[in-house]
Amino acid sequence: MMRTLFFLAFLVTISINAQNNAIGHAEKLVFTASYNMSGVLNNIAEVTMETSEAKTSKATLLRLKCTAATYSKWDSFFKIRDLYESYVNPSNLTPYLHNRDVNEGSYNKAMKYTFDTKTNKVKSVQSKKNKPDENRNLTIHGGTKDIVSTIYSLRLIDFKNMAVGTKKTFTILFDWEEMKGQVTYLGKETINTAIGKKECYKLAIGSNQPDVLKGTNSNFLWLTADGNKIPVYGKFKIPVGNGELKIKSVAGLKN
Amino acid sequence: MKQVFITLGLISAILATILSVLPLSNLAIFPAIAALIFGLIAFYLSKKAGYVKKIIQFTFLLTIVALSITIYKAVFTTVEVTNTEDLIIKEEESKQEALEELEGLDLEDINIE
């Protein structure tokens, strides 16, 4: 029993600290986010995932940046300009700094996490419009990542040697709380995308927070079954409806 | 009965026209189809009674206008993101602040291979 537990822990550690052979330092992925309204999908926003180098005097980190912006026709109804970014170790995507700047309609919120990877402590600062900044020091479990580096970390998982039905769990720090996420590998599937017909790894994504992702088998992500493992299509069910994420353009891939 | 279908057809046609000029123009297709169905039933019932009211023709006209706008917008309008200047400035500021913060951290010699 103990041996099995150790083996499982070892497997999880492998997945968390997997080496980065998939994500380059000048990559740009552009997606179209659609929202289902009465059975009709409406393109509402453009989501961009970009990587770049971030040089300090001591080290060169990888900057993972995700932005979401509503299309101009929606701006007068509900304007979204969100920025999520993480500064990570380029070889294993361990986060050092995470910034979240949410600007949705009249709702504004910023959150910053500074990770101390040696002591598993996180210094956080939350800023809200017309409110004083709120500082908190958190203690996290080893391997806990922010939302951006977790999304990118999915691309480090070795699906090639994975049996269909295999589950991987990960812990995400979001809004001062550690929440559990789970990815289930569902096998390969070939789908048509804006960048051509692609053979993909199909994943089911779940969370222990029902207010984030609804259902255990309602959220799916397709990653290309090549060296880059880029996300090309996603189907999500959230509390206010369901939507899709489709790849629009790709540039600067590593492989 | 005829009056009910005329009213439903007119309401659906007006709704389709309103939706077609909004960003939600894709949704106009549902009331437009409903307006066509109600209009056709009203037209059939009116013809059977021997007199077709002008309001039914007006319903069809509104529906055609709504459908034309919806199809035009779906085919010819390209969705684009504008007004991103603030976001770009925010990204730059955020990067500068982050680099300053990272300078103060104890980072081992990490480099991109």
GROMACS .gro file of C-alpha atoms in nm:
model
  368
    1MET     CA    1   0.000   0.000   0.000
    2MET     CA    2   0.274   0.244   0.104
    3ARG     CA    3   0.478   0.149  -0.200
    4THR     CA    4   0.184   0.228  -0.427
    5LEU     CA    5   0.139   0.563  -0.255
    6PHE     CA    6   0.506   0.647  -0.298
    7PHE     CA    7   0.487   0.547  -0.663
    8LEU     CA    8   0.184   0.771  -0.719
    9ALA     CA    9   0.356   1.058  -0.541
   10PHE     CA   10   0.661   1.000  -0.759
   11LEU     CA   11   0.447   1.011  -1.076
   12VAL     CA   12   0.285   1.335  -0.966
   13THR     CA   13   0.627   1.484  -0.887
   14ILE     CA   14   0.744   1.385  -1.233
   15SER     CA   15   0.453   1.562  -1.394
   16ILE     CA   16   0.497   1.875  -1.185
   17ASN     CA   17   0.870   1.904  -1.236
   18ALA     CA   18   0.871   1.776  -1.593
   19GLN     CA   19   1.128   1.937  -1.816
   20ASN     CA   20   1.011   2.195  -2.061
   21ASN     CA   21   1.061   2.068  -2.414
   22ALA     CA   22   0.739   2.216  -2.549
   23ILE     CA   23   0.725   2.587  -2.471
   24GLY     CA   24   0.948   2.833  -2.650
   25HIS     CA   25   1.041   3.183  -2.538
   26ALA     CA   26   0.883   3.374  -2.828
   27GLU     CA   27   0.557   3.194  -2.871
   28LYS     CA   28   0.226   3.359  -2.948
   29LEU     CA   29  -0.106   3.179  -2.956
   30VAL     CA   30  -0.423   3.369  -3.039
   31PHE     CA   31  -0.767   3.226  -2.962
   32THR     CA   32  -1.125   3.324  -3.018
   33ALA     CA   33  -1.350   3.282  -2.717
   34SER     CA   34  -1.716   3.214  -2.793
   35TYR     CA   35  -2.010   3.209  -2.557
   36ASN     CA   36  -2.321   3.006  -2.614
   37MET     CA   37  -2.637   3.218  -2.611
   38SER     CA   38  -2.961   3.026  -2.666
   39GLY     CA   39  -2.774   2.763  -2.866
   40VAL     CA   40  -2.592   3.013  -3.087
   41LEU     CA   41  -2.220   3.063  -3.039
   42ASN     CA   42  -2.115   3.427  -3.038
   43ASN     CA   43  -1.750   3.530  -3.065
   44ILE     CA   44  -1.702   3.757  -2.769
   45ALA     CA   45  -1.332   3.793  -2.698
   46GLU     CA   46  -0.980   3.735  -2.817
   47VAL     CA   47  -0.749   3.548  -2.584
   48THR     CA   48  -0.374   3.569  -2.637
   49MET     CA   49  -0.113   3.347  -2.476
   50GLU     CA   50   0.237   3.479  -2.522
   51THR     CA   51   0.580   3.388  -2.392
   52SER     CA   52   0.892   3.602  -2.376
   53GLU     CA   53   1.219   3.628  -2.190
   54ALA     CA   54   1.239   3.830  -1.870
   55LYS     CA   55   1.598   3.918  -1.784
   56THR     CA   56   1.713   4.020  -1.440
   57SER     CA   57   2.075   4.074  -1.338
   58LYS     CA   58   2.085   3.723  -1.190
   59ALA     CA   59   1.868   3.513  -1.414
   60THR     CA   60   1.665   3.486  -1.731
   61LEU     CA   61   1.310   3.380  -1.661
   62LEU     CA   62   1.023   3.295  -1.889
   63ARG     CA   63   0.733   3.538  -1.891
   64LEU     CA   64   0.400   3.368  -1.955
   65LYS     CA   65   0.139   3.625  -2.044
   66CYS     CA   66  -0.230   3.571  -2.110
   67THR     CA   67  -0.460   3.853  -2.209
   68ALA     CA   68  -0.831   3.859  -2.281
   69ALA     CA   69  -1.002   4.144  -2.464
   70THR     CA   70  -1.361   4.162  -2.584
   71TYR     CA   71  -1.423   4.235  -2.951
   72SER     CA   72  -1.504   4.600  -3.017
   73LYS     CA   73  -1.873   4.532  -3.087
   74TRP     CA   74  -1.916   4.412  -2.726
   75ASP     CA   75  -1.709   4.686  -2.564
   76SER     CA   76  -2.002   4.923  -2.514
   77PHE     CA   77  -2.200   4.643  -2.343
   78PHE     CA   78  -1.937   4.463  -2.142
   79LYS     CA   79  -1.571   4.549  -2.182
   80ILE     CA   80  -1.308   4.300  -2.071
   81ARG     CA   81  -0.937   4.379  -2.059
   82ASP     CA   82  -0.773   4.112  -1.845
   83LEU     CA   83  -0.405   4.048  -1.795
   84TYR     CA   84  -0.267   3.735  -1.633
   85GLU     CA   85   0.108   3.682  -1.623
   86SER     CA   86   0.365   3.466  -1.453
   87TYR     CA   87   0.741   3.475  -1.435
   88VAL     CA   88   0.865   3.118  -1.421
   89ASN     CA   89   1.170   2.900  -1.432
   90PRO     CA   90   1.203   2.823  -1.806
   91SER     CA   91   1.305   2.462  -1.751
   92ASN     CA   92   1.024   2.342  -1.521
   93LEU     CA   93   0.779   2.637  -1.508
   94THR     CA   94   0.812   2.687  -1.132
   95PRO     CA   95   0.654   3.028  -1.068
   96TYR     CA   96   0.835   3.314  -0.896
   97LEU     CA   97   0.591   3.595  -0.957
   98HIS     CA   98   0.230   3.606  -1.068
   99ASN     CA   99   0.021   3.909  -1.159
  100ARG     CA  100  -0.348   3.917  -1.230
  101ASP     CA  101  -0.513   4.238  -1.341
  102VAL     CA  102  -0.883   4.197  -1.402
  103ASN     CA  103  -1.077   4.473  -1.570
  104GLU     CA  104  -1.430   4.355  -1.653
  105GLY     CA  105  -1.696   4.619  -1.696
  106SER     CA  106  -1.690   4.822  -1.374
  107TYR     CA  107  -1.513   4.545  -1.183
  108ASN     CA  108  -1.142   4.599  -1.126
  109LYS     CA  109  -0.912   4.378  -0.927
  110ALA     CA  110  -0.540   4.311  -0.918
  111MET     CA  111  -0.361   4.031  -0.738
  112LYS     CA  112   0.010   3.970  -0.707
  113TYR     CA  113   0.177   3.658  -0.570
  114THR     CA  114   0.549   3.643  -0.497
  115PHE     CA  115   0.652   3.281  -0.450
  116ASP     CA  116   0.933   3.167  -0.226
  117THR     CA  117   0.994   2.824  -0.373
  118LYS     CA  118   1.233   2.718  -0.097
  119THR     CA  119   1.001   2.778   0.197
  120ASN     CA  120   0.669   2.734   0.012
  121LYS     CA  121   0.554   3.076   0.123
  122VAL     CA  122   0.369   3.328  -0.089
  123LYS     CA  123   0.346   3.700  -0.036
  124SER     CA  124   0.028   3.837  -0.185
  125VAL     CA  125  -0.111   4.182  -0.249
  126GLN     CA  126  -0.468   4.239  -0.357
  127SER     CA  127  -0.575   4.576  -0.497
  128LYS     CA  128  -0.932   4.674  -0.565
  129LYS     CA  129  -1.078   4.997  -0.694
  130ASN     CA  130  -1.144   5.250  -0.414
  131LYS     CA  131  -1.018   5.005  -0.150
  132PRO     CA  132  -0.688   4.988   0.036
  133ASP     CA  133  -0.439   4.719  -0.070
  134GLU     CA  134  -0.465   4.395   0.123
  135ASN     CA  135  -0.143   4.207   0.202
  136ARG     CA  136  -0.140   3.845   0.309
  137ASN     CA  137   0.132   3.590   0.366
  138LEU     CA  138   0.032   3.239   0.268
  139THR     CA  139   0.180   2.897   0.316
  140ILE     CA  140   0.129   2.661   0.023
  141HIS     CA  141   0.198   2.299  -0.052
  142GLY     CA  142   0.503   2.207  -0.258
  143GLY     CA  143   0.417   2.206  -0.628
  144THR     CA  144   0.131   2.456  -0.600
  145LYS     CA  145   0.132   2.693  -0.892
  146ASP     CA  146  -0.064   2.992  -1.008
  147ILE     CA  147  -0.330   2.958  -1.277
  148VAL     CA  148  -0.110   3.065  -1.571
  149SER     CA  149   0.185   2.839  -1.501
  150THR     CA  150  -0.058   2.552  -1.433
  151ILE     CA  151  -0.218   2.594  -1.777
  152TYR     CA  152   0.124   2.598  -1.940
  153SER     CA  153   0.237   2.303  -1.726
  154LEU     CA  154  -0.028   2.085  -1.890
  155ARG     CA  155   0.192   2.099  -2.198
  156LEU     CA  156   0.481   1.937  -2.009
  157ILE     CA  157   0.288   1.620  -1.934
  158ASP     CA  158   0.408   1.319  -2.129
  159PHE     CA  159   0.085   1.196  -2.290
  160LYS     CA  160   0.270   0.977  -2.539
  161ASN     CA  161   0.332   0.711  -2.277
  162MET     CA  162   0.010   0.762  -2.089
  163ALA     CA  163  -0.276   0.514  -2.075
  164VAL     CA  164  -0.623   0.638  -2.165
  165GLY     CA  165  -0.812   0.728  -1.847
  166THR     CA  166  -0.502   0.832  -1.654
  167LYS     CA  167  -0.571   1.118  -1.414
  168LYS     CA  168  -0.331   1.386  -1.298
  169THR     CA  169  -0.407   1.622  -1.013
  170PHE     CA  170  -0.258   1.963  -0.959
  171THR     CA  171  -0.297   2.239  -0.704
  172ILE     CA  172  -0.363   2.598  -0.805
  173LEU     CA  173  -0.339   2.908  -0.590
  174PHE     CA  174  -0.632   3.130  -0.681
  175ASP     CA  175  -0.779   3.411  -0.473
  176TRP     CA  176  -0.566   3.312  -0.170
  177GLU     CA  177  -0.697   2.959  -0.176
  178GLU     CA  178  -0.539   2.638  -0.295
  179MET     CA  179  -0.779   2.450  -0.516
  180LYS     CA  180  -0.745   2.109  -0.670
  181GLY     CA  181  -0.769   2.053  -1.040
  182GLN     CA  182  -0.771   1.728  -1.227
  183VAL     CA  183  -0.685   1.634  -1.583
  184THR     CA  184  -0.799   1.305  -1.734
  185TYR     CA  185  -0.636   1.186  -2.053
  186LEU     CA  186  -0.909   1.065  -2.289
  187GLY     CA  187  -0.695   0.954  -2.584
  188LYS     CA  188  -0.617   1.092  -2.926
  189GLU     CA  189  -0.861   1.264  -3.159
  190THR     CA  190  -0.814   1.439  -3.494
  191ILE     CA  191  -0.993   1.772  -3.524
  192ASN     CA  192  -1.015   2.053  -3.779
  193THR     CA  193  -0.878   2.385  -3.661
  194ALA     CA  194  -0.793   2.724  -3.814
  195ILE     CA  195  -0.431   2.607  -3.838
  196GLY     CA  196  -0.522   2.284  -4.018
  197LYS     CA  197  -0.626   1.931  -3.933
  198LYS     CA  198  -0.451   1.830  -3.614
  199GLU     CA  199  -0.412   1.508  -3.423
  200CYS     CA  200  -0.471   1.600  -3.061
  201TYR     CA  201  -0.460   1.470  -2.708
  202LYS     CA  202  -0.808   1.508  -2.564
  203LEU     CA  203  -0.824   1.598  -2.197
  204ALA     CA  204  -1.112   1.631  -1.954
  205ILE     CA  205  -1.057   1.903  -1.696
  206GLY     CA  206  -1.224   1.917  -1.358
  207SER     CA  207  -1.202   2.117  -1.041
  208ASN     CA  208  -1.312   2.078  -0.681
  209GLN     CA  209  -1.456   2.430  -0.699
  210PRO     CA  210  -1.800   2.406  -0.864
  211ASP     CA  211  -1.809   2.785  -0.904
  212VAL     CA  212  -1.509   2.771  -1.139
  213LEU     CA  213  -1.573   2.478  -1.370
  214LYS     CA  214  -1.905   2.299  -1.373
  215GLY     CA  215  -1.937   1.922  -1.386
  216THR     CA  216  -1.667   1.658  -1.388
  217ASN     CA  217  -1.690   1.568  -1.754
  218SER     CA  218  -1.806   1.888  -1.919
  219ASN     CA  219  -1.479   2.067  -1.979
  220PHE     CA  220  -1.246   1.947  -2.248
  221LEU     CA  221  -0.917   2.062  -2.391
  222TRP     CA  222  -0.744   1.944  -2.705
  223LEU     CA  223  -0.363   1.972  -2.719
  224THR     CA  224  -0.179   1.897  -3.042
  225ALA     CA  225  -0.014   1.555  -3.032
  226ASP     CA  226   0.326   1.688  -3.136
  227GLY     CA  227   0.629   1.832  -2.960
  228ASN     CA  228   0.462   2.167  -2.893
  229LYS     CA  229   0.140   2.035  -2.737
  230ILE     CA  230  -0.036   2.365  -2.799
  231PRO     CA  231  -0.400   2.400  -2.697
  232VAL     CA  232  -0.611   2.431  -3.013
  233TYR     CA  233  -0.964   2.383  -2.888
  234GLY     CA  234  -1.142   2.398  -2.556
  235LYS     CA  235  -1.501   2.343  -2.447
  236PHE     CA  236  -1.600   2.479  -2.109
  237LYS     CA  237  -1.903   2.477  -1.889
  238ILE     CA  238  -1.904   2.757  -1.634
  239PRO     CA  239  -2.183   2.857  -1.391
  240VAL     CA  240  -2.316   3.124  -1.629
  241GLY     CA  241  -2.329   2.903  -1.940
  242ASN     CA  242  -2.087   2.734  -2.171
  243GLY     CA  243  -1.832   2.844  -2.420
  244GLU     CA  244  -1.555   2.747  -2.655
  245LEU     CA  245  -1.198   2.850  -2.717
  246LYS     CA  246  -1.067   2.806  -3.070
  247ILE     CA  247  -0.718   2.866  -3.199
  248LYS     CA  248  -0.692   3.151  -3.449
  249SER     CA  249  -0.319   3.187  -3.514
  250VAL     CA  250   0.011   3.048  -3.395
  251ALA     CA  251   0.365   3.191  -3.409
  252GLY     CA  252   0.712   3.121  -3.268
  253LEU     CA  253   0.665   2.757  -3.171
  254LYS     CA  254   0.961   2.576  -3.021
  255ASN     CA  255   0.937   2.254  -3.227
  256MET     CA  256  -5.721   3.287  -3.417
  257LYS     CA  257  -5.602   3.488  -3.716
  258GLN     CA  258  -5.548   3.794  -3.491
  259VAL     CA  259  -5.330   3.587  -3.255
  260PHE     CA  260  -5.097   3.479  -3.538
  261ILE     CA  261  -5.083   3.832  -3.678
  262THR     CA  262  -4.986   3.969  -3.336
  263LEU     CA  263  -4.730   3.694  -3.270
  264GLY     CA  264  -4.581   3.741  -3.617
  265LEU     CA  265  -4.552   4.117  -3.572
  266ILE     CA  266  -4.393   4.087  -3.225
  267SER     CA  267  -4.144   3.828  -3.355
  268ALA     CA  268  -4.059   4.045  -3.657
  269ILE     CA  269  -4.000   4.352  -3.437
  270LEU     CA  270  -3.785   4.147  -3.197
  271ALA     CA  271  -3.583   4.006  -3.491
  272THR     CA  272  -3.525   4.357  -3.626
  273ILE     CA  273  -3.409   4.488  -3.286
  274LEU     CA  274  -3.174   4.191  -3.232
  275SER     CA  275  -3.033   4.218  -3.585
  276VAL     CA  276  -2.892   4.566  -3.520
  277LEU     CA  277  -2.738   4.467  -3.184
  278PRO     CA  278  -2.408   4.276  -3.141
  279LEU     CA  279  -2.628   3.973  -3.068
  280SER     CA  280  -2.741   3.972  -3.432
  281ASN     CA  281  -2.690   3.594  -3.459
  282LEU     CA  282  -2.981   3.547  -3.221
  283ALA     CA  283  -3.218   3.734  -3.456
  284ILE     CA  284  -3.249   3.418  -3.663
  285PHE     CA  285  -3.486   3.257  -3.408
  286PRO     CA  286  -3.751   3.532  -3.391
  287ALA     CA  287  -3.714   3.580  -3.768
  288ILE     CA  288  -3.803   3.215  -3.832
  289ALA     CA  289  -4.090   3.241  -3.582
  290ALA     CA  290  -4.213   3.559  -3.757
  291LEU     CA  291  -4.206   3.382  -4.092
  292ILE     CA  292  -4.403   3.084  -3.959
  293PHE     CA  293  -4.663   3.300  -3.778
  294GLY     CA  294  -4.686   3.530  -4.081
  295LEU     CA  295  -4.745   3.240  -4.318
  296ILE     CA  296  -5.017   3.093  -4.094
  297ALA     CA  297  -5.182   3.437  -4.063
  298PHE     CA  298  -5.154   3.483  -4.440
  299TYR     CA  299  -5.316   3.141  -4.504
  300LEU     CA  300  -5.598   3.209  -4.255
  301SER     CA  301  -5.657   3.557  -4.400
  302LYS     CA  302  -5.662   3.425  -4.756
  303LYS     CA  303  -5.918   3.164  -4.650
  304ALA     CA  304  -6.131   3.445  -4.504
  305GLY     CA  305  -6.095   3.636  -4.834
  306TYR     CA  306  -5.898   3.941  -4.715
  307VAL     CA  307  -5.524   3.971  -4.650
  308LYS     CA  308  -5.437   4.253  -4.412
  309LYS     CA  309  -5.151   4.494  -4.492
  310ILE     CA  310  -5.001   4.423  -4.148
  311ILE     CA  311  -4.910   4.070  -4.260
  312GLN     CA  312  -4.713   4.209  -4.554
  313PHE     CA  313  -4.547   4.453  -4.314
  314THR     CA  314  -4.450   4.157  -4.090
  315PHE     CA  315  -4.285   3.984  -4.387
  316LEU     CA  316  -4.106   4.305  -4.483
  317LEU     CA  317  -3.966   4.352  -4.131
  318THR     CA  318  -3.856   3.987  -4.121
  319ILE     CA  319  -3.677   4.015  -4.455
  320VAL     CA  320  -3.501   4.332  -4.338
  321ALA     CA  321  -3.395   4.159  -4.011
  322LEU     CA  322  -3.270   3.851  -4.196
  323SER     CA  323  -3.081   4.062  -4.449
  324ILE     CA  324  -2.904   4.260  -4.174
  325THR     CA  325  -2.823   3.939  -3.982
  326ILE     CA  326  -2.682   3.762  -4.289
  327TYR     CA  327  -2.488   4.070  -4.398
  328LYS     CA  328  -2.333   4.107  -4.053
  329ALA     CA  329  -2.252   3.737  -4.030
  330VAL     CA  330  -2.083   3.730  -4.372
  331PHE     CA  331  -1.916   4.068  -4.408
  332THR     CA  332  -1.841   4.195  -4.058
  333THR     CA  333  -1.502   4.094  -3.924
  334VAL     CA  334  -1.468   4.087  -3.549
  335GLU     CA  335  -1.168   4.274  -3.417
  336VAL     CA  336  -1.025   4.395  -3.092
  337THR     CA  337  -0.970   4.769  -3.064
  338ASN     CA  338  -0.899   5.011  -2.777
  339THR     CA  339  -0.617   4.800  -2.640
  340GLU     CA  340  -0.385   5.094  -2.567
  341ASP     CA  341  -0.462   5.082  -2.194
  342LEU     CA  342  -0.398   4.708  -2.186
  343ILE     CA  343  -0.065   4.747  -2.370
  344ILE     CA  344   0.044   5.023  -2.127
  345LYS     CA  345  -0.066   4.806  -1.835
  346GLU     CA  346   0.135   4.511  -1.972
  347GLU     CA  347   0.450   4.724  -2.001
  348GLU     CA  348   0.408   4.875  -1.654
  349SER     CA  349   0.342   4.533  -1.508
  350LYS     CA  350   0.660   4.395  -1.670
  351GLN     CA  351   0.874   4.680  -1.537
  352GLU     CA  352   0.733   4.638  -1.185
  353ALA     CA  353   0.779   4.261  -1.206
  354LEU     CA  354   1.143   4.291  -1.313
  355GLU     CA  355   1.213   4.525  -1.022
  356GLU     CA  356   1.045   4.280  -0.787
  357LEU     CA  357   1.234   3.984  -0.934
  358GLU     CA  358   1.566   4.165  -0.884
  359GLY     CA  359   1.500   4.149  -0.513
  360LEU     CA  360   1.435   3.775  -0.512
  361ASP     CA  361   1.688   3.507  -0.442
  362LEU     CA  362   1.696   3.343  -0.784
  363GLU     CA  363   1.950   3.079  -0.853
  364ASP     CA  364   2.127   3.101  -1.187
  365ILE     CA  365   1.829   3.033  -1.414
  366ASN     CA  366   1.866   3.072  -1.785
  367ILE     CA  367   1.680   2.980  -2.101
  368GLU     CA  368   1.862   2.706  -2.284
   0.00000   0.00000   0.00000
